[in-house]
Coordinates of C-alpha atoms and ligand atoms in Angstrom, one line a residue:
X30 CA 80.9 95.0 109.0
X31 CA 84.5 94.1 109.6
X32 CA 87.2 96.3 110.6
X33 CA 90.1 96.6 108.3
X34 CA 92.4 98.5 110.6
X35 CA 94.5 95.7 111.1
X36 CA 94.9 94.8 107.8
X37 CA 96.3 98.0 106.4
X38 CA 99.8 99.4 107.4
X39 CA 98.6 102.7 107.4
X40 CA 96.5 101.6 110.5
X41 CA 93.3 103.3 108.9
X42 CA 90.0 102.5 110.2
X43 CA 87.6 101.7 107.5
X44 CA 85.0 98.9 107.4
X45 CA 84.6 96.2 104.7
X46 CA 81.2 94.9 104.0
X47 CA 82.3 91.3 104.2
X48 CA 85.8 89.5 104.9
X49 CA 87.3 86.2 104.1
X50 CA 90.7 84.8 104.4
X51 CA 91.9 82.2 101.8
X52 CA 94.8 79.9 102.3
X53 CA 94.6 78.2 98.8
X54 CA 93.2 79.1 95.4
X55 CA 90.9 76.1 95.4
X56 CA 89.2 77.6 98.7
X57 CA 88.3 80.9 96.5
X58 CA 87.5 78.9 93.5
X59 CA 84.9 77.0 95.7
X60 CA 83.7 80.2 97.0
X61 CA 83.1 81.6 93.5
X62 CA 81.3 78.6 92.4
X63 CA 79.0 78.6 95.5
X64 CA 77.8 82.1 94.4
X65 CA 78.3 83.2 98.3
X66 CA 78.9 87.1 98.2
X67 CA 78.2 87.1 94.3
X68 CA 76.5 90.4 94.7
X69 CA 79.6 91.9 95.9
X70 CA 82.9 93.2 94.1
X71 CA 85.7 91.1 95.4
X72 CA 88.9 93.1 96.5
X73 CA 91.9 91.2 97.1
X74 CA 94.5 92.2 100.0
X75 CA 98.1 90.9 100.5
X76 CA 99.8 92.6 103.4
X77 CA 98.0 95.8 102.9
X78 CA 101.0 97.7 102.7
X79 CA 100.4 99.7 99.5
X80 CA 97.0 100.8 99.9
X81 CA 95.3 104.3 101.4
X82 CA 91.6 103.2 102.7
X83 CA 89.6 106.5 102.1
X84 CA 86.1 104.9 102.6
X85 CA 84.2 101.9 103.7
X86 CA 84.6 99.2 101.2
X87 CA 81.3 97.7 99.8
X88 CA 83.0 94.6 99.0
X89 CA 84.1 91.1 99.9
X90 CA 87.4 91.8 100.9
X91 CA 89.8 88.4 100.5
X92 CA 92.8 88.4 102.3
X93 CA 95.2 86.2 100.4
X94 CA 97.2 83.9 102.8
X95 CA 98.6 81.1 100.8
X96 CA 101.6 79.9 102.2
X97 CA 104.8 77.9 101.2
X98 CA 108.2 78.3 100.2
X99 CA 109.7 75.4 98.1
X100 CA 112.7 74.6 96.0
X101 CA 111.4 73.9 92.5
X102 CA 114.8 72.7 91.0
X103 CA 118.5 73.6 91.3
X104 CA 121.6 73.3 89.4
X105 CA 125.4 74.2 90.0
X106 CA 124.7 78.0 89.6
X107 CA 121.0 78.7 90.1
X108 CA 118.1 77.6 92.4
X109 CA 114.4 78.4 91.6
X110 CA 112.7 79.2 94.6
X111 CA 108.6 79.3 94.7
X112 CA 106.8 81.2 97.3
X113 CA 102.9 81.3 98.1
X114 CA 101.2 84.5 97.5
X115 CA 100.5 84.9 101.1
X116 CA 104.2 84.5 102.4
X117 CA 105.5 87.7 104.0
X118 CA 108.0 89.0 101.8
X119 CA 110.7 89.5 104.2
X120 CA 110.5 85.9 105.4
X121 CA 111.1 84.9 101.7
X122 CA 114.0 87.2 101.3
X123 CA 115.5 86.1 104.7
X124 CA 115.1 82.5 103.9
X125 CA 117.3 82.9 100.6
X126 CA 119.9 85.2 102.5
X127 CA 120.2 82.5 105.0
X128 CA 121.1 79.9 102.5
X129 CA 123.3 82.5 100.6
X130 CA 121.1 82.4 97.5
X131 CA 121.7 86.0 96.2
X132 CA 119.2 88.2 94.4
X133 CA 116.7 89.4 96.9
X134 CA 119.0 90.5 99.6
X135 CA 118.5 94.3 98.6
X136 CA 115.0 93.8 98.9
X137 CA 115.2 92.9 102.7
X138 CA 112.6 94.4 105.2
X139 CA 110.1 95.7 102.5
X140 CA 106.7 95.3 103.9
X141 CA 103.9 93.3 102.0
X142 CA 103.5 89.8 100.8
X143 CA 105.1 87.9 97.8
X144 CA 101.8 88.0 95.7
X145 CA 101.6 91.7 95.7
X146 CA 105.4 92.0 94.9
X147 CA 105.3 91.6 91.1
X148 CA 102.0 94.0 90.8
X149 CA 104.4 97.0 91.2
X150 CA 107.7 95.4 90.7
X151 CA 108.6 96.3 94.1
X152 CA 112.4 97.6 94.2
X153 CA 115.0 99.2 96.4
X154 CA 118.7 100.0 96.4
X155 CA 119.5 99.2 92.9
X156 CA 117.4 96.1 92.6
X157 CA 113.8 95.2 91.5
X158 CA 112.2 92.0 91.6
X159 CA 112.1 91.8 87.6
X160 CA 115.8 91.1 88.0
X161 CA 115.4 87.8 89.5
X162 CA 111.8 87.0 88.5
X163 CA 111.3 83.6 86.7
X164 CA 107.4 83.3 86.4
X165 CA 104.1 83.6 88.3
X166 CA 100.9 81.7 88.6
X167 CA 97.5 83.4 88.7
X168 CA 93.8 82.7 88.6
X169 CA 92.0 84.3 85.8
X170 CA 89.0 85.9 87.6
X171 CA 86.8 85.4 84.5
X172 CA 87.6 82.0 83.5
X173 CA 88.6 80.8 86.9
X174 CA 91.6 78.8 85.1
X175 CA 95.3 79.0 86.4
X176 CA 97.6 80.8 84.2
X177 CA 101.5 81.2 83.8
X178 CA 103.2 84.9 83.2
X179 CA 106.8 84.7 82.5
X180 CA 108.6 88.2 82.8
X181 CA 107.8 89.4 79.4
X182 CA 104.1 89.0 80.1
X183 CA 104.3 90.6 83.6
X184 CA 105.6 93.8 81.2
X185 CA 107.5 95.0 84.3
X186 CA 108.5 98.8 84.6
X187 CA 109.3 101.3 87.3
X188 CA 106.9 100.4 89.9
X189 CA 104.4 99.0 87.2
X190 CA 103.3 95.8 85.6
X191 CA 100.5 94.5 83.4
X192 CA 98.7 93.7 86.7
X193 CA 98.5 97.6 87.2
X194 CA 97.6 98.3 83.8
X195 CA 95.7 95.9 81.1
X196 CA 95.3 93.1 83.7
X197 CA 94.3 95.3 86.5
X198 CA 91.7 93.6 88.4
X199 CA 91.6 90.5 86.4
X200 CA 94.0 88.2 88.3
X201 CA 94.4 86.7 91.6
X202 CA 98.4 86.0 91.8
X203 CA 98.8 82.7 93.8
X204 CA 102.5 82.1 93.8
X205 CA 105.8 83.6 92.3
X206 CA 109.0 82.0 91.4
X207 CA 112.3 83.4 91.6
X208 CA 115.7 82.4 90.1
X209 CA 118.3 82.9 92.5
X210 CA 122.2 82.7 92.1
X211 CA 124.2 80.3 94.2
X212 CA 127.4 82.0 93.2
X213 CA 128.1 85.3 95.3
X214 CA 127.1 88.1 93.4
X215 CA 126.3 91.2 95.1
X216 CA 124.9 94.7 94.2
X217 CA 126.3 97.5 96.2
X218 CA 126.7 100.3 94.0
X219 CA 123.8 102.1 95.6
X220 CA 125.6 104.8 97.7
X221 CA 124.3 104.1 101.2
X222 CA 125.2 100.4 101.1
X223 CA 128.8 101.1 100.4
X224 CA 129.1 103.7 103.0
X225 CA 127.3 101.4 105.9
X226 CA 130.0 98.8 104.7
X227 CA 132.9 100.9 104.4
X228 CA 132.3 102.0 108.0
X229 CA 132.3 98.3 109.1
X230 CA 135.5 98.0 107.3
X231 CA 133.7 95.4 105.0
X232 CA 135.2 95.2 101.7
X233 CA 134.0 91.9 100.0
X234 CA 130.3 91.5 101.6
X235 CA 128.9 87.9 102.0
X236 CA 125.0 88.2 101.0
X237 CA 124.0 88.4 104.7
X238 CA 126.3 91.7 105.3
X239 CA 124.6 93.3 102.4
X240 CA 121.1 92.3 103.7
X241 CA 122.0 93.5 107.2
X242 CA 123.3 96.7 105.6
X243 CA 120.1 97.3 103.9
X244 CA 118.2 96.7 107.0
X245 CA 120.3 99.1 108.9
X246 CA 119.5 101.8 106.3
X247 CA 116.0 101.0 106.5
X248 CA 115.6 101.1 109.9
X249 CA 117.4 104.7 110.0
X250 CA 115.1 106.3 107.4
X251 CA 111.7 104.7 107.0
X252 CA 109.1 104.2 109.8
X253 CA 108.1 100.9 111.1
X254 CA 104.4 100.4 110.6
X255 CA 104.1 98.6 114.0
X256 CA 105.4 101.9 115.5
X257 CA 103.7 104.6 112.9
X258 CA 101.3 103.9 110.1
X259 CA 102.5 104.3 106.7
X260 CA 102.8 102.9 103.3
X261 CA 106.5 103.2 102.1
X262 CA 107.1 105.8 99.5
X263 CA 103.5 107.7 98.9
X264 CA 105.0 108.9 95.5
X265 CA 106.9 107.8 92.6
X266 CA 110.1 109.4 91.7
X267 CA 109.2 111.6 88.6
X268 CA 110.6 110.8 85.2
X269 CA 110.9 113.8 83.1
X270 CA 112.4 114.3 79.4
X271 CA 115.8 115.5 78.9
X272 CA 114.9 119.1 78.1
X273 CA 112.8 119.3 81.2
X274 CA 115.7 117.5 83.1
X275 CA 118.3 120.4 81.8
X276 CA 115.6 123.1 83.3
X277 CA 115.4 121.4 86.9
X278 CA 119.3 121.1 87.1
X279 CA 119.8 124.4 85.7
X280 CA 117.2 125.9 88.5
X281 CA 118.3 123.6 91.0
X282 CA 122.1 123.7 91.5
X283 CA 123.2 120.3 93.1
X284 CA 119.6 118.4 92.6
X285 CA 120.4 114.4 92.8
X286 CA 119.1 112.7 89.7
X287 CA 119.4 109.4 87.7
X288 CA 119.6 108.2 84.3
X289 CA 116.6 106.1 83.3
X290 CA 117.3 102.5 81.6
X291 CA 116.9 102.4 77.8
X292 CA 115.7 106.1 77.6
X293 CA 116.9 109.7 77.6
X294 CA 114.5 110.6 80.3
X295 CA 116.1 111.4 83.8
X296 CA 114.5 110.7 87.2
X297 CA 114.4 112.9 90.1
X298 CA 113.8 111.9 93.7
X299 CA 110.3 113.2 94.7
X300 CA 111.8 113.4 98.3
X301 CA 114.0 116.2 97.4
X302 CA 111.3 118.3 96.1
X303 CA 108.9 117.6 98.9
X304 CA 111.9 118.4 101.5
X305 CA 113.0 121.5 99.5
X306 CA 109.2 122.7 99.5
X307 CA 109.3 122.6 103.6
X308 CA 107.0 119.6 103.9
X309 CA 109.5 117.3 105.7
X310 CA 108.2 116.5 109.2
X311 CA 105.1 118.3 108.6
X312 CA 102.0 117.4 110.6
X313 CA 98.4 118.1 110.9
X314 CA 96.4 116.1 113.1
X315 CA 97.5 113.0 113.0
X316 CA 98.4 113.3 109.2
X317 CA 102.0 114.0 108.4
X318 CA 105.3 113.7 106.4
X319 CA 107.8 111.5 108.2
X320 CA 110.7 113.5 109.5
X321 CA 113.6 111.3 108.1
X322 CA 112.3 110.4 104.5
X323 CA 109.9 113.1 102.9
X324 CA 108.7 110.6 100.5
X325 CA 106.6 108.7 103.1
X326 CA 103.3 110.1 104.4
X327 CA 102.5 108.9 107.9
X328 CA 99.4 108.3 110.3
X329 CA 100.4 109.4 114.0
X330 CA 97.1 107.3 115.1
X331 CA 93.9 108.6 114.2
X332 CA 94.3 110.1 110.8
X333 CA 91.6 109.1 108.4
X334 CA 92.1 108.0 104.9
X335 CA 90.6 111.2 103.6
X336 CA 93.0 113.4 105.5
X337 CA 96.1 111.6 104.4
X338 CA 94.7 112.0 100.7
X339 CA 94.1 115.8 101.1
X340 CA 97.5 116.2 102.6
X341 CA 98.8 114.5 99.4
X342 CA 97.0 116.6 97.0
X343 CA 98.3 119.5 98.9
X344 CA 101.9 118.4 98.7
X345 CA 101.3 117.5 94.8
X346 CA 100.1 121.3 94.0
X347 CA 102.9 122.8 96.1
X348 CA 105.6 120.6 94.1
X349 CA 103.7 121.5 90.8
X350 CA 103.8 125.5 91.7
X351 CA 107.4 125.4 93.0
X352 CA 109.2 123.3 90.4
X353 CA 106.8 122.5 87.6
X354 CA 107.0 119.1 88.5
X355 CA 103.9 116.5 88.5
X356 CA 104.2 113.9 91.3
X357 CA 102.1 110.4 90.7
X358 CA 100.8 108.6 93.9
X359 CA 102.4 105.3 94.4
X360 CA 99.9 104.1 96.7
X361 CA 96.6 102.4 95.5
X362 CA 94.1 104.7 96.9
X363 CA 90.7 102.7 97.7
Ligands
EPU403 N1 115.7 112.9 99.3 C1 116.0 114.1 100.1 N2 114.9 114.3 101.2 C2 114.2 113.4 101.4 C3 114.3 112.0 100.8 C4 115.1 111.9 99.7 O1 116.6 114.9 99.5 O2 113.4 113.4 102.7 C5 116.7 112.7 98.3 C6 118.1 112.5 98.6 O3 119.1 113.4 97.9 C7 118.5 111.1 98.5 C8 117.7 110.8 97.3 O4 116.4 111.5 97.5 O5 119.9 111.1 98.0 C9 117.1 109.4 97.4 O6 116.6 109.2 98.5 P1 116.5 107.5 98.9 O7 117.9 106.6 98.8 O8 115.8 107.5 100.4 O9 115.5 107.1 98.1 P2 113.9 107.5 97.4 O10 114.2 107.6 95.9 O11 113.4 108.7 98.1 C10 113.3 104.9 96.5 C11 112.3 104.1 96.7 C12 112.3 103.3 98.1 C13 113.2 102.7 98.0 C14 114.8 103.5 98.0 C15 116.1 102.9 98.1 C16 110.6 105.0 95.1 C17 109.2 105.6 95.1 N3 111.0 104.8 96.2 O12 113.2 106.0 97.4 O13 111.1 102.7 98.0 O14 113.5 102.0 99.5 O15 114.5 104.6 96.6 O16 116.1 102.2 96.8 O17 111.2 104.6 94.1 C18 108.7 102.1 98.3 O18 108.3 102.3 97.2 O19 107.8 102.2 99.4 C19 110.1 102.5 98.9 C20 110.3 102.9 100.2

């Protein structure tokens, strides 16, 4: 048995039957061909920043630590930057920001690894990885052949992709390539970024200044997993039909809401509902709702995955009863 406590950002204690760390696809293919642990299901783990472990894992846990950042090609306008699945996401972001290549700066400080990023099309402050995504390489777990996916094949949506739907459990992502811009083009329309830059008197921000603003906002709101266990947003922001949105806006004057690209649906911040229902800062034992961002559930130390899950179910029921809105879990429950 192997403790996974140090391998999930919630800091939950859960044991794995077997554990192996791989630094190349070849290593994994050899393992598969050798037949070792063929009796166990294989569970792939990147940074463990989007999982809630609720039970012992009767599996071979494969920690993906494939390294490497390299420039595939460049021209006057763009650079194609490739990173191994095991690269820490923020290391890739800061690598690109340091070189003034734009596209990833708004995604600064998101916990996790490069290989996990496309699975749920990670996003923050008005940017998603689909915006700069070029392609990825993945091992087909059935044929053990490598396949290349472009953005279309990944079927990205809001915190969604092919790898969470039809392709679930069928691929091991080994690297991701991004197409970044050499021309300074920053996205600061997300309210909080503008406020932070304005407070510093910055009107024409550099890529580094945008990244630093994002880092400042995240640090002020989101708990650092090193201090308090968490997996970022526990729920997705709910998207509802236009008529349902009209009801919510009518019943809750002043509720923030956002249009959904290419649809008449409307997105509402789950954190607003959770806060209004009185859960912000709630704590039971070591399971709680973060005091500065109600969308984030936290482990103050010794909470079990079951306790966090039970709290999340209670919150879902409360939001359904109070507002008639169904919340969907964003974190993978294992
Ligand atoms: N709000 C509240 N109370 C709260 C939290 C939020 O009222 O406790 C309301 C506020 O009105 C605020 C609005 O919600 O204006 C939006 O809040 P925030 O900017 O903090 O963003 P979010 O919608 O709660 C999403 C992402 C985050 C991402 C931020 C910034 C999801 C599920 N979450 O949160 O992503 O960092 O926007 O872009 O879409 C993550 O996925 O793990 C994550 C942290």
